Amino acid sequence: MSNISNTNESAGGNLTARALREGIFAGIIALGLFVLFVGLETTQNIRNELVLNQRWGLLAIFVIIAAVGRFLTVAYFQPSMAARKAAASKVAVDTEESFFKRNFSKIAIAALLIYPPLMVMLFGVQGSLKWVDNFGIQILIYVMLAWGLNIVVGLAGLLDLGYVAFYAVGAYSYALLSQQFGFSFWVLLPLAGILAAFWGMILGFPVLRLKGDYLAIVTLAFGEIIRLVLINWTEVTKGTFGVSGIPKASIFGIWSFDVSAPNNFAKAFGLPMSSAYYKIFLFYLILALALLTAYVTIRLRRMPIGRAWEALREDEIACRSLGINTVTTKLTAFSIGAMFGGFAGSFFAVRQGFVSPESFVFLESAIILAIVVLGGMGSLVGIAVAAVVMVGGTELLREMTFLKAVFGPDFTPELYRMLIFGLAMVVVMVWKPRGFVGSREPTAFLRERKSVSGSFTKEGHG
């Protein structure tokens, strides 16, 4: 017994020593990385001279966070996670799911349906505007975009870095056609999706023989080509000035949200004039579009085309040997994914009332792809959770004004949102390598349906 206790004590001592050593190394690395970006700040005084301000206290906070974080990770988090994985591998895989896990989708939809009225009750009609728009509509737009990209990346296994191009096609299609021809939103919504699907097929033809990194480079170039066309075709798109004065959507032409319209929604029901009613209507509209995207995706996965996408994702050579036409399989994936991007783009134009090329840069494609990967490729629930965490989390930084008391009055939390976004991606990829939902469920089963252990999904099985 004494030998066992001595062995445990020596192992614990070695672990603590290694954690201290790696914590010190992490602090030194953080000091080298942040000394120029955080410790020193350059400003201009009233005489237009460059002044160097020293912020050693803020630098010390970053170094301490890095050192302590690494120490806790090595000393406690990693052993705890290893023990949990070892214990999970010993228990039976087929465990009964809880009520919340079984009905998570239904509970989430019910919560979304009551979200706008709840915000109105808590913050009032005008006070709910921020919560419905920034934390509701914006997150749902990214959920819909990520679900559309999931068809291309998660189901078909085609890495698309230019998905924002279809988003731009849908937005500009609605903006230009509504202004030039006076078409309503309900006419242009399907038309924008059709035009985006057409451009998806145009992109699909040149990349039929490409895969991997080569496919990613071509799709990235396609997204940049669309953006440059929007900038330089000034006769139509007005270049960098953008298209403004985009007409608002109406409730099927019955009620309008224009203040001067005789059938104004607020006037018809005797309500005080407020733009919050329009935002609440847009919230339910984008919710319906997102649920339509999810429903179509689920139905397509169970059809032969969905199984062909999964076969293409797993092994293209084996897919061809089964007699599957990979040309039509890839084209349908690109076109259907682009169609939902066009739907989201037309809704974006309606919500903003203004579109410009600056809204469709490569960073948007990177964020959408990151949401798909972090949520778990092929998992609709995981992607939705990732969108809420990533987009909602960065928006929540704007409300954290108390951080100025810690980092100084000049500290603006929203400027650090991409830094936190990157750190979150690193943490999730280390903690859950296959995304928030780590299992990849096939649509066809040979004998009986079984779950796959997390230790296998980490290695790439299942």
GROMACS .gro file of C-alpha atoms in nm:
model
  462
    1MET     CA    1   0.000   0.000   0.000
    2SER     CA    2   0.285   0.237   0.085
    3ASN     CA    3   0.442   0.174  -0.256
    4ILE     CA    4   0.112   0.258  -0.431
    5SER     CA    5   0.069   0.578  -0.228
    6ASN     CA    6   0.429   0.680  -0.298
    7THR     CA    7   0.372   0.617  -0.670
    8ASN     CA    8   0.058   0.832  -0.669
    9GLU     CA    9   0.235   1.111  -0.482
   10SER     CA   10   0.527   1.106  -0.725
   11ALA     CA   11   0.289   1.108  -1.022
   12GLY     CA   12   0.097   1.399  -0.871
   13GLY     CA   13   0.423   1.584  -0.804
   14ASN     CA   14   0.544   1.528  -1.158
   15LEU     CA   15   0.210   1.652  -1.296
   16THR     CA   16   0.221   1.967  -1.083
   17ALA     CA   17   0.581   2.034  -1.183
   18ARG     CA   18   0.496   1.989  -1.551
   19ALA     CA   19   0.193   2.215  -1.514
   20LEU     CA   20   0.407   2.486  -1.349
   21ARG     CA   21   0.669   2.455  -1.619
   22GLU     CA   22   0.417   2.481  -1.903
   23GLY     CA   23   0.237   2.768  -1.727
   24ILE     CA   24   0.563   2.965  -1.708
   25PHE     CA   25   0.635   2.890  -2.074
   26ALA     CA   26   0.282   3.004  -2.170
   27GLY     CA   27   0.335   3.330  -1.977
   28ILE     CA   28   0.665   3.393  -2.154
   29ILE     CA   29   0.508   3.328  -2.494
   30ALA     CA   30   0.214   3.556  -2.410
   31LEU     CA   31   0.458   3.827  -2.302
   32GLY     CA   32   0.638   3.808  -2.636
   33LEU     CA   33   0.313   3.807  -2.834
   34PHE     CA   34   0.132   4.088  -2.654
   35VAL     CA   35   0.412   4.325  -2.554
   36LEU     CA   36   0.380   4.529  -2.874
   37PHE     CA   37   0.003   4.496  -2.919
   38VAL     CA   38  -0.116   4.536  -2.560
   39GLY     CA   39   0.175   4.673  -2.355
   40LEU     CA   40   0.246   4.964  -2.590
   41GLU     CA   41  -0.010   5.194  -2.749
   42THR     CA   42   0.060   5.466  -3.007
   43THR     CA   43  -0.159   5.778  -3.017
   44GLN     CA   44  -0.138   6.127  -3.165
   45ASN     CA   45  -0.145   6.438  -2.950
   46ILE     CA   46  -0.289   6.777  -3.040
   47ARG     CA   47   0.035   6.871  -3.223
   48ASN     CA   48   0.001   6.561  -3.446
   49GLU     CA   49   0.299   6.398  -3.277
   50LEU     CA   50   0.322   6.024  -3.219
   51VAL     CA   51   0.305   5.942  -2.848
   52LEU     CA   52   0.391   5.601  -2.704
   53ASN     CA   53   0.176   5.503  -2.405
   54GLN     CA   54   0.280   5.219  -2.175
   55ARG     CA   55   0.013   4.978  -2.050
   56TRP     CA   56   0.215   4.735  -1.840
   57GLY     CA   57  -0.076   4.660  -1.607
   58LEU     CA   58  -0.298   4.543  -1.893
   59LEU     CA   59  -0.007   4.339  -2.032
   60ALA     CA   60   0.042   4.174  -1.694
   61ILE     CA   61  -0.325   4.072  -1.687
   62PHE     CA   62  -0.292   3.900  -2.027
   63VAL     CA   63   0.029   3.720  -1.921
   64ILE     CA   64  -0.122   3.603  -1.591
   65ILE     CA   65  -0.437   3.477  -1.764
   66ALA     CA   66  -0.225   3.278  -2.013
   67ALA     CA   67   0.001   3.130  -1.744
   68VAL     CA   68  -0.276   3.042  -1.499
   69GLY     CA   69  -0.497   2.909  -1.776
   70ARG     CA   70  -0.224   2.678  -1.903
   71PHE     CA   71  -0.143   2.560  -1.549
   72LEU     CA   72  -0.507   2.475  -1.474
   73THR     CA   73  -0.546   2.303  -1.812
   74VAL     CA   74  -0.246   2.074  -1.759
   75ALA     CA   75  -0.296   2.013  -1.387
   76TYR     CA   76  -0.674   1.968  -1.368
   77PHE     CA   77  -0.870   1.992  -1.695
   78GLN     CA   78  -0.671   1.744  -1.906
   79PRO     CA   79  -0.658   1.470  -1.635
   80SER     CA   80  -1.029   1.522  -1.565
   81MET     CA   81  -1.119   1.491  -1.933
   82ALA     CA   82  -0.901   1.181  -1.972
   83ALA     CA   83  -1.070   1.020  -1.672
   84ARG     CA   84  -1.418   1.104  -1.808
   85LYS     CA   85  -1.330   0.953  -2.147
   86ALA     CA   86  -1.196   0.639  -1.984
   87ALA     CA   87  -1.511   0.606  -1.776
   88ALA     CA   88  -1.735   0.673  -2.074
   89SER     CA   89  -1.564   0.404  -2.281
   90LYS     CA   90  -1.645   0.143  -2.013
   91VAL     CA   91  -2.016   0.212  -1.990
   92ALA     CA   92  -2.272   0.091  -2.243
   93VAL     CA   93  -2.310   0.308  -2.551
   94ASP     CA   94  -2.685   0.260  -2.593
   95THR     CA   95  -2.804   0.466  -2.296
   96GLU     CA   96  -3.151   0.614  -2.275
   97GLU     CA   97  -3.165   0.982  -2.366
   98SER     CA   98  -3.316   1.236  -2.129
   99PHE     CA   99  -3.646   1.410  -2.203
  100PHE     CA  100  -3.471   1.742  -2.273
  101LYS     CA  101  -3.225   1.584  -2.515
  102ARG     CA  102  -3.499   1.392  -2.696
  103ASN     CA  103  -3.717   1.700  -2.740
  104PHE     CA  104  -3.448   1.965  -2.770
  105SER     CA  105  -3.557   2.079  -3.118
  106LYS     CA  106  -3.922   2.117  -3.018
  107ILE     CA  107  -3.831   2.307  -2.701
  108ALA     CA  108  -3.600   2.538  -2.899
  109ILE     CA  109  -3.870   2.615  -3.158
  110ALA     CA  110  -4.125   2.686  -2.884
  111ALA     CA  111  -3.877   2.918  -2.711
  112LEU     CA  112  -3.813   3.105  -3.037
  113LEU     CA  113  -4.186   3.151  -3.096
  114ILE     CA  114  -4.236   3.320  -2.760
  115TYR     CA  115  -3.905   3.511  -2.770
  116PRO     CA  116  -4.034   3.841  -2.926
  117PRO     CA  117  -4.342   3.871  -2.699
  118LEU     CA  118  -4.121   3.794  -2.400
  119MET     CA  119  -3.876   4.070  -2.494
  120VAL     CA  120  -4.166   4.313  -2.537
  121MET     CA  121  -4.296   4.222  -2.190
  122LEU     CA  122  -3.953   4.264  -2.031
  123PHE     CA  123  -3.821   4.574  -2.210
  124GLY     CA  124  -4.124   4.736  -2.369
  125VAL     CA  125  -4.202   4.777  -2.739
  126GLN     CA  126  -3.916   5.013  -2.821
  127GLY     CA  127  -3.672   4.855  -2.575
  128SER     CA  128  -3.718   4.510  -2.732
  129LEU     CA  129  -3.590   4.637  -3.067
  130LYS     CA  130  -3.226   4.565  -2.987
  131TRP     CA  131  -3.290   4.218  -2.847
  132VAL     CA  132  -3.516   4.107  -3.132
  133ASP     CA  133  -3.291   4.247  -3.405
  134ASN     CA  134  -2.932   4.198  -3.287
  135PHE     CA  135  -2.981   3.883  -3.078
  136GLY     CA  136  -3.267   3.729  -3.275
  137ILE     CA  137  -3.270   3.816  -3.643
  138GLN     CA  138  -2.895   3.835  -3.687
  139ILE     CA  139  -2.835   3.496  -3.525
  140LEU     CA  140  -3.110   3.334  -3.732
  141ILE     CA  141  -2.959   3.475  -4.053
  142TYR     CA  142  -2.631   3.302  -3.973
  143VAL     CA  143  -2.817   2.983  -3.876
  144MET     CA  144  -2.987   2.978  -4.216
  145LEU     CA  145  -2.661   3.053  -4.400
  146ALA     CA  146  -2.477   2.783  -4.206
  147TRP     CA  147  -2.752   2.529  -4.274
  148GLY     CA  148  -2.733   2.613  -4.645
  149LEU     CA  149  -2.354   2.574  -4.645
  150ASN     CA  150  -2.394   2.252  -4.449
  151ILE     CA  151  -2.548   2.092  -4.759
  152VAL     CA  152  -2.230   2.163  -4.955
  153VAL     CA  153  -1.968   2.108  -4.684
  154GLY     CA  154  -2.132   1.885  -4.423
  155LEU     CA  155  -2.331   1.650  -4.645
  156ALA     CA  156  -2.148   1.650  -4.980
  157GLY     CA  157  -1.800   1.712  -4.837
  158LEU     CA  158  -1.718   1.996  -5.083
  159LEU     CA  159  -1.512   2.273  -4.918
  160ASP     CA  160  -1.668   2.602  -5.028
  161LEU     CA  161  -1.489   2.923  -4.923
  162GLY     CA  162  -1.693   3.152  -5.148
  163TYR     CA  163  -2.042   3.090  -5.010
  164VAL     CA  164  -2.087   3.461  -4.938
  165ALA     CA  165  -2.111   3.515  -5.317
  166PHE     CA  166  -2.456   3.353  -5.325
  167TYR     CA  167  -2.553   3.563  -5.024
  168ALA     CA  168  -2.456   3.871  -5.226
  169VAL     CA  169  -2.643   3.752  -5.537
  170GLY     CA  170  -2.964   3.715  -5.337
  171ALA     CA  171  -2.925   4.055  -5.170
  172TYR     CA  172  -2.849   4.249  -5.489
  173SER     CA  173  -3.116   4.061  -5.684
  174TYR     CA  174  -3.382   4.180  -5.443
  175ALA     CA  175  -3.238   4.533  -5.412
  176LEU     CA  176  -3.211   4.600  -5.787
  177LEU     CA  177  -3.527   4.423  -5.906
  178SER     CA  178  -3.744   4.577  -5.636
  179GLN     CA  179  -3.624   4.927  -5.728
  180GLN     CA  180  -3.620   4.891  -6.105
  181PHE     CA  181  -3.939   4.688  -6.157
  182GLY     CA  182  -4.130   4.737  -5.833
  183PHE     CA  183  -4.166   4.366  -5.757
  184SER     CA  184  -4.276   4.275  -5.404
  185PHE     CA  185  -4.073   4.077  -5.154
  186TRP     CA  186  -4.288   3.766  -5.193
  187VAL     CA  187  -4.218   3.757  -5.567
  188LEU     CA  188  -3.847   3.831  -5.535
  189LEU     CA  189  -3.780   3.586  -5.250
  190PRO     CA  190  -3.810   3.272  -5.467
  191LEU     CA  191  -3.659   3.457  -5.764
  192ALA     CA  192  -3.349   3.549  -5.563
  193GLY     CA  193  -3.312   3.184  -5.461
  194ILE     CA  194  -3.344   3.070  -5.823
  195LEU     CA  195  -3.081   3.320  -5.941
  196ALA     CA  196  -2.844   3.214  -5.663
  197ALA     CA  197  -2.899   2.846  -5.752
  198PHE     CA  198  -2.820   2.932  -6.115
  199TRP     CA  199  -2.490   3.087  -6.009
  200GLY     CA  200  -2.426   2.783  -5.792
  201MET     CA  201  -2.451   2.563  -6.099
  202ILE     CA  202  -2.217   2.800  -6.286
  203LEU     CA  203  -1.965   2.756  -6.004
  204GLY     CA  204  -2.021   2.381  -5.997
  205PHE     CA  205  -1.928   2.316  -6.360
  206PRO     CA  206  -1.562   2.436  -6.346
  207VAL     CA  207  -1.492   2.251  -6.019
  208LEU     CA  208  -1.634   1.910  -6.109
  209ARG     CA  209  -1.288   1.754  -6.124
  210LEU     CA  210  -1.145   1.943  -5.828
  211LYS     CA  211  -1.142   1.846  -5.461
  212GLY     CA  212  -0.968   1.939  -5.140
  213ASP     CA  213  -0.745   2.245  -5.142
  214TYR     CA  214  -0.792   2.306  -5.515
  215LEU     CA  215  -1.168   2.325  -5.473
  216ALA     CA  216  -1.129   2.565  -5.181
  217ILE     CA  217  -0.905   2.797  -5.385
  218VAL     CA  218  -1.145   2.809  -5.681
  219THR     CA  219  -1.450   2.878  -5.462
  220LEU     CA  220  -1.255   3.148  -5.278
  221ALA     CA  221  -1.171   3.310  -5.612
  222PHE     CA  222  -1.536   3.291  -5.716
  223GLY     CA  223  -1.643   3.479  -5.405
  224GLU     CA  224  -1.385   3.751  -5.469
  225ILE     CA  225  -1.488   3.779  -5.836
  226ILE     CA  226  -1.849   3.844  -5.736
  227ARG     CA  227  -1.740   4.108  -5.483
  228LEU     CA  228  -1.517   4.286  -5.736
  229VAL     CA  229  -1.795   4.283  -5.994
  230LEU     CA  230  -2.025   4.449  -5.741
  231ILE     CA  231  -1.761   4.716  -5.677
  232ASN     CA  232  -1.670   4.792  -6.040
  233TRP     CA  233  -2.005   4.756  -6.220
  234THR     CA  234  -2.106   5.101  -6.104
  235GLU     CA  235  -2.376   5.153  -6.371
  236VAL     CA  236  -2.587   4.879  -6.213
  237THR     CA  237  -2.465   4.820  -5.856
  238LYS     CA  238  -2.350   5.179  -5.782
  239GLY     CA  239  -2.014   5.044  -5.671
  240THR     CA  240  -1.894   5.113  -5.319
  241PHE     CA  241  -2.183   5.355  -5.259
  242GLY     CA  242  -2.422   5.059  -5.248
  243VAL     CA  243  -2.794   5.043  -5.312
  244SER     CA  244  -3.011   5.232  -5.065
  245GLY     CA  245  -3.383   5.292  -5.027
  246ILE     CA  246  -3.472   4.923  -5.065
  247PRO     CA  247  -3.850   4.871  -5.021
  248LYS     CA  248  -3.969   4.698  -4.707
  249ALA     CA  249  -4.153   4.370  -4.700
  250SER     CA  250  -4.524   4.363  -4.629
  251ILE     CA  251  -4.755   4.104  -4.475
  252PHE     CA  252  -4.863   3.950  -4.806
  253GLY     CA  253  -4.965   4.295  -4.932
  254ILE     CA  254  -5.242   4.325  -4.670
  255TRP     CA  255  -5.054   4.539  -4.419
  256SER     CA  256  -4.754   4.758  -4.491
  257PHE     CA  257  -4.483   4.886  -4.260
  258ASP     CA  258  -4.429   5.216  -4.446
  259VAL     CA  259  -4.525   5.505  -4.223
  260SER     CA  260  -4.706   5.695  -4.501
  261ALA     CA  261  -4.901   5.392  -4.629
  262PRO     CA  262  -5.278   5.394  -4.563
  263ASN     CA  263  -5.267   5.025  -4.469
  264ASN     CA  264  -4.988   5.073  -4.216
  265PHE     CA  265  -4.976   4.788  -3.963
  266ALA     CA  266  -4.969   5.012  -3.654
  267LYS     CA  267  -5.250   5.234  -3.782
  268ALA     CA  268  -5.468   4.937  -3.874
  269PHE     CA  269  -5.454   4.797  -3.519
  270GLY     CA  270  -5.443   5.130  -3.337
  271LEU     CA  271  -5.090   5.077  -3.203
  272PRO     CA  272  -4.829   5.348  -3.136
  273MET     CA  273  -4.588   5.403  -3.424
  274SER     CA  274  -4.268   5.202  -3.377
  275SER     CA  275  -4.019   5.017  -3.594
  276ALA     CA  276  -4.023   4.727  -3.346
  277TYR     CA  277  -4.333   4.578  -3.514
  278TYR     CA  278  -4.143   4.547  -3.842
  279LYS     CA  279  -3.848   4.380  -3.667
  280ILE     CA  280  -4.079   4.132  -3.493
  281PHE     CA  281  -4.237   4.049  -3.829
  282LEU     CA  282  -3.890   3.997  -3.979
  283PHE     CA  283  -3.796   3.774  -3.685
  284TYR     CA  284  -4.083   3.536  -3.753
  285LEU     CA  285  -4.010   3.555  -4.126
  286ILE     CA  286  -3.644   3.452  -4.093
  287LEU     CA  287  -3.748   3.186  -3.840
  288ALA     CA  288  -3.985   3.039  -4.099
  289LEU     CA  289  -3.713   3.049  -4.367
  290ALA     CA  290  -3.462   2.880  -4.134
  291LEU     CA  291  -3.711   2.606  -4.042
  292LEU     CA  292  -3.785   2.558  -4.413
  293THR     CA  293  -3.411   2.514  -4.474
  294ALA     CA  294  -3.390   2.256  -4.195
  295TYR     CA  295  -3.697   2.067  -4.317
  296VAL     CA  296  -3.570   2.051  -4.677
  297THR     CA  297  -3.227   1.938  -4.557
  298ILE     CA  298  -3.373   1.659  -4.343
  299ARG     CA  299  -3.599   1.540  -4.626
  300LEU     CA  300  -3.317   1.549  -4.881
  301ARG     CA  301  -3.088   1.346  -4.654
  302ARG     CA  302  -3.341   1.063  -4.655
  303MET     CA  303  -3.378   1.067  -5.033
  304PRO     CA  304  -3.138   0.899  -5.279
  305ILE     CA  305  -2.972   1.234  -5.354
  306GLY     CA  306  -2.892   1.280  -4.985
  307ARG     CA  307  -2.736   0.937  -4.964
  308ALA     CA  308  -2.539   1.015  -5.278
  309TRP     CA  309  -2.405   1.330  -5.108
  310GLU     CA  310  -2.295   1.125  -4.808
  311ALA     CA  311  -2.129   0.867  -5.033
  312LEU     CA  312  -1.948   1.147  -5.215
  313ARG     CA  313  -1.833   1.291  -4.885
  314GLU     CA  314  -1.693   0.962  -4.759
  315ASP     CA  315  -1.514   0.842  -5.073
  316GLU     CA  316  -1.557   0.983  -5.423
  317ILE     CA  317  -1.389   0.686  -5.593
  318ALA     CA  318  -1.615   0.437  -5.415
  319CYS     CA  319  -1.909   0.661  -5.500
  320ARG     CA  320  -1.829   0.635  -5.870
  321SER     CA  321  -1.781   0.260  -5.845
  322LEU     CA  322  -2.137   0.233  -5.715
  323GLY     CA  323  -2.265   0.391  -6.036
  324ILE     CA  324  -2.353   0.729  -5.881
  325ASN     CA  325  -2.328   1.022  -6.120
  326THR     CA  326  -2.090   1.252  -5.935
  327VAL     CA  327  -2.150   1.537  -6.182
  328THR     CA  328  -2.518   1.576  -6.098
  329THR     CA  329  -2.449   1.503  -5.731
  330LYS     CA  330  -2.205   1.793  -5.702
  331LEU     CA  331  -2.419   2.028  -5.907
  332THR     CA  332  -2.729   1.963  -5.697
  333ALA     CA  333  -2.530   2.021  -5.377
  334PHE     CA  334  -2.391   2.353  -5.503
  335SER     CA  335  -2.721   2.474  -5.646
  336ILE     CA  336  -2.942   2.380  -5.347
  337GLY     CA  337  -2.692   2.523  -5.098
  338ALA     CA  338  -2.666   2.841  -5.306
  339MET     CA  339  -3.045   2.870  -5.323
  340PHE     CA  340  -3.074   2.898  -4.946
  341GLY     CA  341  -2.790   3.151  -4.950
  342GLY     CA  342  -2.994   3.354  -5.200
  343PHE     CA  343  -3.299   3.337  -4.973
  344ALA     CA  344  -3.092   3.468  -4.681
  345GLY     CA  345  -2.944   3.741  -4.902
  346SER     CA  346  -3.284   3.873  -5.009
  347PHE     CA  347  -3.394   3.877  -4.645
  348PHE     CA  348  -3.073   4.063  -4.552
  349ALA     CA  349  -3.154   4.334  -4.807
  350VAL     CA  350  -3.507   4.367  -4.666
  351ARG     CA  351  -3.379   4.391  -4.311
  352GLN     CA  352  -3.102   4.645  -4.380
  353GLY     CA  353  -3.269   4.856  -4.648
  354PHE     CA  354  -2.917   4.906  -4.785
  355VAL     CA  355  -2.661   4.671  -4.942
  356SER     CA  356  -2.299   4.733  -5.036
  357PRO     CA  357  -2.000   4.513  -5.130
  358GLU     CA  358  -1.849   4.564  -4.783
  359SER     CA  359  -2.115   4.333  -4.639
  360PHE     CA  360  -1.998   4.037  -4.849
  361VAL     CA  361  -1.626   4.005  -4.782
  362PHE     CA  362  -1.434   3.680  -4.734
  363LEU     CA  363  -1.459   3.713  -4.356
  364GLU     CA  364  -1.832   3.639  -4.380
  365SER     CA  365  -1.762   3.312  -4.563
  366ALA     CA  366  -1.501   3.224  -4.299
  367ILE     CA  367  -1.746   3.289  -4.015
  368ILE     CA  368  -2.019   3.079  -4.177
  369LEU     CA  369  -1.776   2.794  -4.244
  370ALA     CA  370  -1.646   2.816  -3.886
  371ILE     CA  371  -2.001   2.784  -3.754
  372VAL     CA  372  -2.053   2.470  -3.966
  373VAL     CA  373  -1.728   2.312  -3.848
  374LEU     CA  374  -1.767   2.407  -3.482
  375GLY     CA  375  -2.125   2.285  -3.470
  376GLY     CA  376  -2.039   1.953  -3.628
  377MET     CA  377  -2.058   1.900  -4.003
  378GLY     CA  378  -2.391   1.748  -4.096
  379SER     CA  379  -2.558   1.827  -3.763
  380LEU     CA  380  -2.836   2.086  -3.781
  381VAL     CA  381  -2.875   2.117  -3.403
  382GLY     CA  382  -2.501   2.153  -3.347
  383ILE     CA  383  -2.471   2.422  -3.615
  384ALA     CA  384  -2.759   2.618  -3.460
  385VAL     CA  385  -2.593   2.601  -3.117
  386ALA     CA  386  -2.261   2.713  -3.266
  387ALA     CA  387  -2.430   3.011  -3.436
  388VAL     CA  388  -2.594   3.115  -3.108
  389VAL     CA  389  -2.265   3.088  -2.920
  390MET     CA  390  -2.045   3.256  -3.180
  391VAL     CA  391  -2.272   3.530  -3.317
  392GLY     CA  392  -2.467   3.587  -2.997
  393GLY     CA  393  -2.149   3.582  -2.791
  394THR     CA  394  -1.980   3.850  -3.002
  395GLU     CA  395  -2.295   4.064  -2.988
  396LEU     CA  396  -2.307   4.020  -2.612
  397LEU     CA  397  -1.966   4.186  -2.585
  398ARG     CA  398  -2.127   4.516  -2.678
  399GLU     CA  399  -2.329   4.496  -2.355
  400MET     CA  400  -2.030   4.421  -2.130
  401THR     CA  401  -1.950   4.780  -2.040
  402PHE     CA  402  -1.839   4.669  -1.692
  403LEU     CA  403  -1.513   4.550  -1.853
  404LYS     CA  404  -1.409   4.914  -1.879
  405ALA     CA  405  -1.374   4.920  -1.502
  406VAL     CA  406  -1.114   4.641  -1.533
  407PHE     CA  407  -0.925   4.740  -1.848
  408GLY     CA  408  -0.972   5.119  -1.841
  409PRO     CA  409  -1.228   5.368  -1.974
  410ASP     CA  410  -1.086   5.356  -2.328
  411PHE     CA  411  -1.139   4.980  -2.356
  412THR     CA  412  -1.399   4.884  -2.619
  413PRO     CA  413  -1.503   4.519  -2.578
  414GLU     CA  414  -1.651   4.478  -2.928
  415LEU     CA  415  -1.311   4.544  -3.088
  416TYR     CA  416  -1.184   4.220  -2.932
  417ARG     CA  417  -1.468   4.006  -3.062
  418MET     CA  418  -1.258   3.841  -3.336
  419LEU     CA  419  -0.982   3.763  -3.085
  420ILE     CA  420  -1.235   3.593  -2.859
  421PHE     CA  421  -1.391   3.427  -3.163
  422GLY     CA  422  -1.053   3.275  -3.255
  423LEU     CA  423  -0.983   3.163  -2.899
  424ALA     CA  424  -1.326   3.002  -2.882
  425MET     CA  425  -1.258   2.809  -3.203
  426VAL     CA  426  -0.927   2.681  -3.064
  427VAL     CA  427  -1.092   2.573  -2.737
  428VAL     CA  428  -1.378   2.394  -2.914
  429MET     CA  429  -1.145   2.217  -3.156
  430VAL     CA  430  -0.934   2.091  -2.865
  431TRP     CA  431  -1.233   1.999  -2.649
  432LYS     CA  432  -1.463   1.865  -2.923
  433PRO     CA  433  -1.262   1.787  -3.239
  434ARG     CA  434  -1.576   1.692  -3.434
  435GLY     CA  435  -1.776   1.996  -3.323
  436PHE     CA  436  -2.043   2.043  -3.058
  437VAL     CA  437  -2.226   1.736  -3.190
  438GLY     CA  438  -1.948   1.484  -3.246
  439SER     CA  439  -2.145   1.195  -3.397
  440ARG     CA  440  -2.215   1.171  -3.768
  441GLU     CA  441  -2.535   0.976  -3.820
  442PRO     CA  442  -2.593   0.793  -4.151
  443THR     CA  443  -2.934   0.785  -4.318
  444ALA     CA  444  -2.928   0.409  -4.387
  445PHE     CA  445  -2.850   0.131  -4.137
  446LEU     CA  446  -2.743  -0.223  -4.219
  447ARG     CA  447  -2.896  -0.405  -3.920
  448GLU     CA  448  -2.973  -0.190  -3.622
  449ARG     CA  449  -2.918   0.169  -3.525
  450LYS     CA  450  -2.638   0.230  -3.273
  451SER     CA  451  -2.462   0.535  -3.139
  452VAL     CA  452  -2.088   0.580  -3.183
  453SER     CA  453  -1.862   0.639  -2.887
  454GLY     CA  454  -1.690   0.976  -2.863
  455SER     CA  455  -1.349   0.809  -2.855
  456PHE     CA  456  -1.414   0.670  -3.203
  457THR     CA  457  -1.549   0.994  -3.348
  458LYS     CA  458  -1.235   1.172  -3.236
  459GLU     CA  459  -1.032   0.932  -3.448
  460GLY     CA  460  -1.256   0.984  -3.749
  461HIS     CA  461  -1.478   0.673  -3.733
  462GLY     CA  462  -1.853   0.687  -3.762
   0.00000   0.00000   0.00000
